[in-house]
Amino acid sequence: PVRRDVYFGSGSDKGWHTVLVAGLRYGGRGMYALDITDASASESSTGAKVLWEFNNTSAGGASLGYTYGRPNIGRLASGQWVVLVPGGYFPVGSTETGAGNNFSSLFVLDAQTGALIKEIQTPTTVSGITGAVASFGLTTPVLGDYQGDQIDDVAFAGDLQGNLWRFDLTNTNSANWKAELFFRSSNPGDRPVTVMPRLFADPIGGGLVVVFGTGKYLASSDNVIDSNTKVQRVFGIRDSGQAGQTTVVEGSTATPLVAQTLAEKDTIRGLTTNAVPARNAVSGIIIRGWYFDLYASDGINQTNKGERVVVDATVLSDTNRAVITTLIPQDNDPCDPAPRGAVMFVDAATGGAAPGVDFGSITGWPSGSMQAGALVKNPPTGGFLPVATAVGGGQIYLPGLTLEGGSQAGKTPSAGAPIWRRRSWRELNNDQ
């Protein structure tokens, strides 16, 4: 469930309300909203707390699938408080209404009433892209605010084809809201996006960096690792903050991305720290971001085939670091059923290893790598990873995870963080 304070109402009811919105996963094609402002609500009148329900039989809701993706709540330039509902998923082979669409929908609803303000459909024809652009399985959208004025200007969401869509919400007239293809996979379908993208400041090119990983863990077949298993990636794509940006096509020289290299030694992860300038120094072409393969190597062999990102990146905005949590499917072992994965601290501006990581000493480290993370037990298989900070700062912890091996095996992963300091003070006294 997603919770946020929104302002609506009339008369004595006008004011701030705490609203909870959630979907049904495979339980249904719908979203519901509750007003949870009053903590003393009684079970005898639960209906009084229901604000609305939006489903595939609601006006304009025919394209809504099974609501695995989380909604998001924000305030737009029109002054409206809204709930963004992603189009959802359909089972393979489904003949339900909406399952045959070759586009995805983002539903923008009034936060108070659930009334549909606009269904924004992804275009199937995109300038510079040969052939039709299919989209389905839109996942959790993230909202972005360019001016820092508490007004959301843009949303980003991925789909099962591996596309990332940019929804321009800057206009006060909803008729002018539209979807643009922001990023396209080199081979649609090989690298699905099932997580919510996360937004970071871009200190190099200005604007934002949209960070997301690829991979899927929804069906029983997703637990099968064989010769057909594709290598997944983590991306950081630059957003200038303007509509009409050229679509970043994976592998294209026209919209280049800088590659970082992932390494692994003694359960500790490393990443290179290649520079990601605003432009190529020779050609002058704008660099649109970075990526790295989830193909960890000790310099000889790949390890952990099938590794994927199915958990939203955690934002450490004070240091512009992204905490990337991965899942590595395992053979079922009833004696040790804990899931496995890795956690990595990444510089959101470059995709390279972020500072503050030390999981023990190692020898034979691949050239050009710095410590970025380690293998862990019990990673989440959906949602997001919480972060806890030591009192006074200096260290952050990732509760619920356990380091897999090395000198710190069994410990909770942690990394350095800024120390909290008093920046100024003044004396208060009773002198007249």
Coordinates of C-alpha atoms in Angstrom, one line a residue:
P1 CA 0.0 0.0 0.0
V2 CA 1.0 3.6 -0.7
R3 CA 0.2 6.4 1.8
R4 CA 0.4 10.1 1.5
D5 CA -1.2 13.3 2.8
V6 CA -3.4 15.1 0.3
Y7 CA -5.6 18.2 0.6
F8 CA -9.2 18.1 -0.4
G9 CA -12.8 18.3 0.8
S10 CA -15.4 21.0 1.4
G11 CA -17.0 22.6 4.4
S12 CA -15.9 21.1 7.7
D13 CA -14.2 18.2 5.8
K14 CA -11.9 20.5 3.9
G15 CA -8.3 20.0 4.9
W16 CA -5.4 17.5 4.9
H17 CA -6.3 13.8 4.7
T18 CA -4.1 10.8 4.9
V19 CA -4.9 8.5 2.0
L20 CA -4.0 4.9 1.5
V21 CA -4.1 3.4 -2.0
A22 CA -3.3 -0.2 -3.0
G23 CA -3.9 -2.8 -5.7
L24 CA -4.8 -6.4 -5.7
R25 CA -2.0 -8.2 -7.6
Y26 CA -3.5 -11.3 -9.2
G27 CA -6.6 -10.9 -7.0
G28 CA -8.2 -8.5 -9.4
R29 CA -8.0 -5.7 -11.9
G30 CA -8.5 -2.8 -9.6
M31 CA -7.2 -0.2 -7.1
Y32 CA -8.9 1.1 -3.9
A33 CA -8.4 4.1 -1.7
L34 CA -9.1 4.5 2.0
D35 CA -9.1 7.7 4.1
I36 CA -7.0 6.7 7.1
T37 CA -6.7 10.2 8.7
D38 CA -8.6 9.2 11.8
A39 CA -6.8 6.5 13.8
S40 CA -9.8 5.8 15.9
A41 CA -11.9 4.4 13.0
S42 CA -14.3 1.7 14.1
E43 CA -14.8 -1.7 12.4
S44 CA -18.6 -1.1 12.7
S45 CA -18.4 1.6 10.1
T46 CA -15.6 0.6 7.8
G47 CA -17.4 1.7 4.7
A48 CA -17.2 5.3 5.8
K49 CA -13.4 5.1 5.3
V50 CA -13.6 3.9 1.7
L51 CA -13.0 6.8 -0.7
W52 CA -13.3 5.0 -4.0
E53 CA -12.5 1.9 -6.1
F54 CA -11.2 2.0 -9.7
N55 CA -11.3 -1.2 -11.7
N56 CA -11.6 -2.5 -15.3
T57 CA -15.4 -2.0 -15.2
S58 CA -15.1 1.7 -14.2
A59 CA -15.6 4.4 -16.7
G60 CA -12.4 4.4 -18.8
G61 CA -10.8 1.4 -17.0
A62 CA -11.2 -1.3 -19.7
S63 CA -7.4 -1.4 -20.3
L64 CA -6.5 -1.9 -16.6
G65 CA -4.8 -5.2 -16.0
Y66 CA -4.0 -7.1 -12.8
T67 CA -2.6 -4.4 -10.4
Y68 CA 0.9 -5.7 -9.4
G69 CA 2.5 -2.3 -9.8
R70 CA 2.1 0.2 -6.9
P71 CA 0.2 3.5 -7.5
N72 CA 1.8 6.8 -6.8
I73 CA 0.3 10.0 -5.4
G74 CA 1.2 13.6 -6.2
R75 CA 0.1 17.1 -7.0
L76 CA 0.2 18.4 -10.5
A77 CA 0.5 21.9 -12.1
S78 CA -3.3 22.0 -12.5
G79 CA -3.5 22.0 -8.7
Q80 CA -5.1 18.6 -8.5
W81 CA -4.0 15.9 -6.1
V82 CA -3.9 12.7 -8.2
V83 CA -3.2 9.0 -8.0
L84 CA -1.2 7.5 -10.9
V85 CA -2.2 3.9 -11.6
P86 CA 0.0 1.8 -13.9
G87 CA -1.8 -0.4 -16.4
G88 CA -0.8 -3.7 -14.8
Y89 CA -0.2 -7.2 -16.1
F90 CA -2.1 -9.9 -17.9
P91 CA -1.4 -13.6 -17.8
V92 CA 0.2 -15.1 -20.9
G93 CA -2.6 -16.2 -23.3
S94 CA -5.3 -14.1 -21.6
T95 CA -8.3 -13.2 -23.7
E96 CA -9.6 -10.6 -21.3
T97 CA -10.5 -7.2 -22.5
G98 CA -7.3 -5.1 -22.6
A99 CA -4.9 -8.1 -22.8
G100 CA -4.6 -7.7 -26.6
N101 CA -3.5 -4.1 -26.4
N102 CA -0.1 -3.3 -28.0
F103 CA 0.1 -0.2 -25.8
S104 CA 0.3 0.5 -22.1
S105 CA -1.9 2.9 -20.1
L106 CA -1.2 5.2 -17.2
F107 CA -4.4 6.2 -15.5
V108 CA -4.5 9.6 -13.7
L109 CA -7.2 9.6 -11.1
D110 CA -8.6 12.3 -8.8
A111 CA -7.3 11.5 -5.4
Q112 CA -10.5 12.3 -3.6
T113 CA -13.1 10.7 -5.9
G114 CA -11.2 8.2 -8.0
A115 CA -12.7 9.7 -11.1
L116 CA -10.5 9.3 -14.2
I117 CA -8.9 12.5 -15.3
K118 CA -7.0 11.0 -18.2
E119 CA -5.8 7.7 -19.5
I120 CA -2.3 8.3 -21.1
Q121 CA -1.5 5.6 -23.7
T122 CA 2.0 4.9 -24.8
P123 CA 2.4 5.6 -28.6
T124 CA 3.0 2.7 -31.0
T125 CA 4.8 4.9 -33.5
V126 CA 7.9 6.8 -32.3
S127 CA 10.2 9.1 -34.3
G128 CA 13.5 7.5 -35.1
I129 CA 12.3 4.0 -34.2
T130 CA 11.8 1.6 -37.1
G131 CA 8.5 -0.4 -36.9
A132 CA 5.8 -0.4 -34.3
V133 CA 6.7 0.0 -30.6
A134 CA 4.8 -2.5 -28.5
S135 CA 4.3 -2.0 -24.8
F136 CA 2.5 -4.0 -22.1
G137 CA 2.9 -4.6 -18.4
L138 CA 3.4 -1.0 -17.2
T139 CA 4.9 -1.0 -13.7
T140 CA 5.1 1.4 -10.8
P141 CA 5.6 5.0 -11.9
V142 CA 7.9 7.5 -10.1
L143 CA 7.1 11.2 -9.9
G144 CA 9.6 13.9 -10.4
D145 CA 9.7 17.6 -9.5
Y146 CA 12.2 19.7 -11.5
Q147 CA 11.7 23.0 -9.7
G148 CA 11.5 21.8 -6.1
D149 CA 8.2 23.5 -5.7
Q150 CA 6.2 20.5 -4.5
I151 CA 4.5 20.3 -7.9
D152 CA 5.2 17.1 -9.8
D153 CA 6.2 17.6 -13.4
V154 CA 6.9 14.2 -14.8
A155 CA 6.5 10.5 -14.3
F156 CA 8.6 7.6 -15.5
A157 CA 7.6 3.9 -15.7
G158 CA 8.9 0.8 -17.3
D159 CA 7.2 -2.2 -19.0
L160 CA 7.7 -5.9 -19.7
Q161 CA 9.2 -5.1 -23.1
G162 CA 12.1 -3.3 -21.4
N163 CA 10.9 0.2 -22.5
L164 CA 11.0 3.1 -20.1
W165 CA 8.4 5.8 -20.7
R166 CA 8.4 9.4 -19.8
F167 CA 5.0 11.0 -19.0
D168 CA 5.1 14.8 -19.4
L169 CA 2.6 16.3 -16.9
T170 CA 3.8 19.9 -16.9
N171 CA 0.8 21.4 -18.6
T172 CA -2.2 22.6 -16.6
N173 CA -4.5 21.1 -19.2
S174 CA -4.7 17.3 -19.0
A175 CA -5.4 17.1 -22.7
N176 CA -1.8 18.1 -23.3
W177 CA -0.3 15.3 -21.1
K178 CA 1.5 12.7 -23.2
A179 CA 3.8 9.7 -23.1
E180 CA 7.2 9.6 -24.8
L181 CA 9.6 6.7 -25.3
F182 CA 12.5 7.6 -23.1
F183 CA 14.6 4.3 -23.3
R184 CA 14.3 1.3 -25.6
S185 CA 15.8 -2.1 -25.1
S186 CA 18.0 -3.5 -27.9
N187 CA 16.0 -6.6 -28.0
P188 CA 12.5 -6.0 -26.6
G189 CA 11.4 -8.6 -24.1
D190 CA 14.9 -9.7 -23.1
R191 CA 15.3 -7.2 -20.3
P192 CA 11.9 -6.4 -18.7
V193 CA 11.5 -3.6 -16.2
T194 CA 9.4 -4.5 -13.3
V195 CA 10.7 -2.0 -10.7
M196 CA 9.9 1.6 -10.1
P197 CA 12.6 3.8 -11.5
R198 CA 14.4 6.1 -9.1
L199 CA 15.4 9.7 -9.7
F200 CA 18.7 11.3 -8.7
A201 CA 20.3 14.7 -9.4
D202 CA 22.8 14.8 -12.3
P203 CA 25.7 16.9 -11.2
I204 CA 27.5 16.5 -14.6
G205 CA 24.9 17.1 -17.2
G206 CA 22.2 18.8 -15.1
G207 CA 18.7 17.6 -14.8
L208 CA 18.0 14.1 -13.5
V209 CA 19.4 10.6 -13.8
V210 CA 16.8 7.9 -14.0
V211 CA 18.1 4.7 -12.4
F212 CA 16.5 1.3 -12.9
G213 CA 17.4 -2.4 -13.2
T214 CA 15.9 -5.1 -15.3
G215 CA 14.6 -8.5 -14.6
K216 CA 11.3 -10.3 -13.8
Y217 CA 10.3 -12.6 -10.9
L218 CA 6.5 -13.1 -11.4
A219 CA 5.9 -16.6 -12.9
S220 CA 7.3 -20.0 -12.0
S221 CA 9.3 -20.0 -15.2
D222 CA 11.3 -17.0 -13.9
N223 CA 12.9 -19.4 -11.4
V224 CA 14.4 -21.6 -14.2
I225 CA 18.0 -20.8 -15.1
D226 CA 19.1 -22.4 -18.4
S227 CA 20.8 -21.6 -21.7
N228 CA 18.0 -19.2 -22.6
T229 CA 18.5 -17.0 -19.5
K230 CA 19.4 -13.5 -20.5
V231 CA 21.9 -11.3 -18.8
Q232 CA 20.1 -8.4 -17.0
R233 CA 21.5 -4.8 -16.6
V234 CA 21.3 -1.7 -14.4
F235 CA 20.9 1.6 -16.1
G236 CA 21.2 5.3 -15.4
I237 CA 19.7 7.4 -18.1
R238 CA 20.0 11.2 -18.2
D239 CA 16.9 13.3 -18.4
S240 CA 17.3 17.0 -19.4
G241 CA 13.9 17.9 -18.0
Q242 CA 12.5 18.8 -21.4
A243 CA 9.9 17.2 -23.6
G244 CA 11.0 15.8 -27.0
Q245 CA 14.3 14.2 -26.0
T246 CA 15.8 11.7 -28.4
T247 CA 15.0 8.1 -27.3
V248 CA 18.0 6.3 -25.8
V249 CA 18.3 3.1 -27.7
E250 CA 20.4 0.5 -26.0
G251 CA 23.6 -0.1 -27.9
S252 CA 23.1 2.9 -30.3
T253 CA 26.1 5.1 -31.1
A254 CA 23.8 8.0 -31.5
T255 CA 22.7 7.9 -27.8
P256 CA 25.8 6.3 -26.2
L257 CA 26.0 5.0 -22.7
V258 CA 29.2 4.5 -20.7
A259 CA 29.8 0.9 -19.5
Q260 CA 31.0 0.0 -16.0
T261 CA 32.2 -3.5 -15.3
L262 CA 31.0 -5.7 -12.4
A263 CA 33.5 -8.0 -10.7
E264 CA 33.2 -10.5 -7.9
K265 CA 35.9 -12.0 -5.6
D266 CA 35.4 -13.9 -2.4
T267 CA 31.7 -12.9 -2.3
I268 CA 32.7 -9.2 -2.5
R269 CA 31.5 -7.1 -5.4
G270 CA 33.4 -4.5 -7.3
L271 CA 32.6 -1.9 -10.0
T272 CA 34.8 0.2 -12.2
T273 CA 34.7 4.0 -11.9
N274 CA 34.9 5.1 -15.5
A275 CA 34.1 8.8 -16.0
V276 CA 30.7 9.6 -17.6
P277 CA 31.2 13.1 -19.1
A278 CA 28.4 15.3 -20.5
R279 CA 29.8 14.8 -24.0
N280 CA 32.3 12.6 -25.8
A281 CA 35.6 14.5 -25.9
V282 CA 36.3 13.5 -29.5
S283 CA 33.0 13.3 -31.3
G284 CA 31.1 15.9 -29.1
I285 CA 28.1 13.5 -29.0
I286 CA 26.0 13.9 -25.8
I287 CA 26.5 11.0 -23.4
R288 CA 23.1 9.8 -22.2
G289 CA 24.1 7.8 -19.1
W290 CA 25.6 4.6 -18.0
Y291 CA 25.0 0.9 -17.5
F292 CA 26.5 -2.3 -16.1
D293 CA 25.8 -6.0 -16.8
L294 CA 24.7 -8.2 -13.9
Y295 CA 27.4 -10.6 -15.1
A296 CA 29.9 -10.7 -12.3
S297 CA 33.2 -12.2 -13.2
D298 CA 36.4 -13.1 -11.2
G299 CA 38.3 -12.4 -14.4
I300 CA 37.8 -16.0 -15.7
N301 CA 34.3 -17.3 -15.0
Q302 CA 30.8 -15.8 -14.7
T303 CA 29.0 -16.4 -11.4
N304 CA 25.4 -16.1 -10.4
K305 CA 23.8 -16.6 -13.7
G306 CA 20.2 -15.3 -13.7
E307 CA 20.8 -12.4 -11.4
R308 CA 18.2 -9.7 -11.8
V309 CA 16.7 -6.5 -10.2
V310 CA 13.2 -7.0 -8.9
V311 CA 13.5 -4.5 -6.0
D312 CA 13.3 -0.7 -6.4
A313 CA 16.7 1.0 -5.9
T314 CA 17.1 2.8 -2.5
V315 CA 17.9 6.5 -2.8
L316 CA 20.6 8.0 -0.5
S317 CA 20.1 11.6 -1.6
D318 CA 22.6 13.1 0.8
T319 CA 25.4 11.4 -1.2
N320 CA 23.7 10.8 -4.5
R321 CA 24.2 7.0 -4.1
A322 CA 21.8 4.3 -5.2
V323 CA 21.6 1.0 -3.3
I324 CA 21.0 -1.7 -5.9
T325 CA 19.5 -4.9 -4.5
T326 CA 19.5 -8.0 -6.7
L327 CA 18.0 -11.5 -6.6
I328 CA 19.9 -14.6 -7.6
P329 CA 17.4 -17.5 -8.0
Q330 CA 18.7 -20.8 -6.4
D331 CA 17.8 -24.4 -6.7
N332 CA 15.3 -25.2 -4.0
D333 CA 17.1 -26.4 -0.9
P334 CA 14.7 -27.3 2.0
C335 CA 17.6 -27.1 4.5
D336 CA 18.6 -23.6 3.4
P337 CA 15.6 -21.9 1.8
A338 CA 16.8 -18.3 2.3
P339 CA 16.9 -16.4 -1.1
R340 CA 20.2 -15.1 -2.3
G341 CA 21.3 -11.9 -4.0
A342 CA 23.7 -9.0 -3.8
V343 CA 23.7 -5.4 -2.6
M344 CA 25.7 -2.7 -4.3
F345 CA 26.3 1.0 -3.5
V346 CA 26.5 2.8 -6.8
D347 CA 27.3 6.4 -7.7
A348 CA 24.1 7.5 -9.4
A349 CA 25.9 10.0 -11.7
T350 CA 28.3 7.5 -13.2
G351 CA 27.2 3.9 -12.3
G352 CA 30.6 3.2 -10.8
A353 CA 31.5 2.1 -7.3
A354 CA 30.3 4.6 -4.7
P355 CA 32.6 5.5 -1.7
G356 CA 32.0 4.3 1.9
V357 CA 32.0 0.6 1.2
D358 CA 34.3 -1.9 3.0
F359 CA 33.4 -5.5 3.3
G360 CA 36.8 -6.8 4.2
S361 CA 40.2 -7.2 2.6
I362 CA 40.6 -9.3 -0.6
T363 CA 43.5 -10.3 -2.8
G364 CA 43.6 -10.7 -6.6
W365 CA 41.1 -7.9 -7.2
P366 CA 40.4 -7.4 -11.0
S367 CA 42.1 -4.3 -12.3
G368 CA 40.2 -1.1 -12.3
S369 CA 37.6 -2.1 -9.7
M370 CA 36.7 -0.7 -6.3
Q371 CA 34.5 -2.3 -3.7
A372 CA 30.8 -1.7 -4.3
G373 CA 29.0 -4.4 -2.4
A374 CA 28.7 -8.1 -1.5
L375 CA 26.6 -11.2 -1.8
V376 CA 23.8 -11.4 0.8
K377 CA 21.1 -13.7 2.1
N378 CA 17.4 -12.9 2.5
P379 CA 17.1 -10.1 -0.1
P380 CA 13.5 -9.0 -0.7
T381 CA 11.9 -10.3 -3.8
G382 CA 9.7 -7.2 -4.4
G383 CA 9.0 -3.7 -3.2
F384 CA 12.0 -1.9 -1.8
L385 CA 14.8 -2.2 0.7
P386 CA 14.7 0.0 3.8
V387 CA 17.8 1.7 5.2
A388 CA 18.5 2.6 8.8
T389 CA 21.0 5.3 9.9
A390 CA 23.1 5.2 13.1
V391 CA 22.2 8.0 15.5
G392 CA 24.4 10.9 14.6
G393 CA 25.1 9.5 11.2
G394 CA 28.4 8.0 10.1
Q395 CA 27.0 4.6 9.2
I396 CA 23.9 3.2 7.4
Y397 CA 22.6 -0.3 7.8
L398 CA 20.5 -2.6 5.6
P399 CA 18.3 -4.5 8.1
G400 CA 17.1 -7.9 7.2
L401 CA 20.1 -8.8 5.0
T402 CA 22.9 -11.0 6.0
L403 CA 26.4 -11.0 4.4
E404 CA 27.0 -14.3 2.6
G405 CA 30.7 -14.9 3.2
G406 CA 34.1 -13.3 3.7
S407 CA 35.4 -11.9 6.9
Q408 CA 32.0 -10.3 7.8
A409 CA 29.8 -13.4 7.1
G410 CA 26.6 -13.3 9.0
K411 CA 26.7 -9.5 9.7
T412 CA 24.3 -6.9 8.5
P413 CA 25.6 -5.0 5.5
S414 CA 26.5 -1.4 6.2
A415 CA 28.3 1.5 4.6
G416 CA 29.7 4.9 5.5
A417 CA 27.5 7.9 5.6
P418 CA 27.9 11.6 6.4
I419 CA 28.0 12.5 10.1
W420 CA 25.2 14.8 11.3
R421 CA 26.6 18.1 12.6
R422 CA 25.0 21.2 14.0
R423 CA 25.5 24.0 11.4
S424 CA 24.5 26.9 13.6
W425 CA 22.8 27.8 16.9
R426 CA 21.7 30.7 19.0
E427 CA 21.3 31.3 22.7
L428 CA 17.8 31.8 24.2
N429 CA 17.5 33.6 27.6
N430 CA 14.9 35.5 29.6
D431 CA 16.8 38.9 29.6
Q432 CA 14.4 41.8 29.1

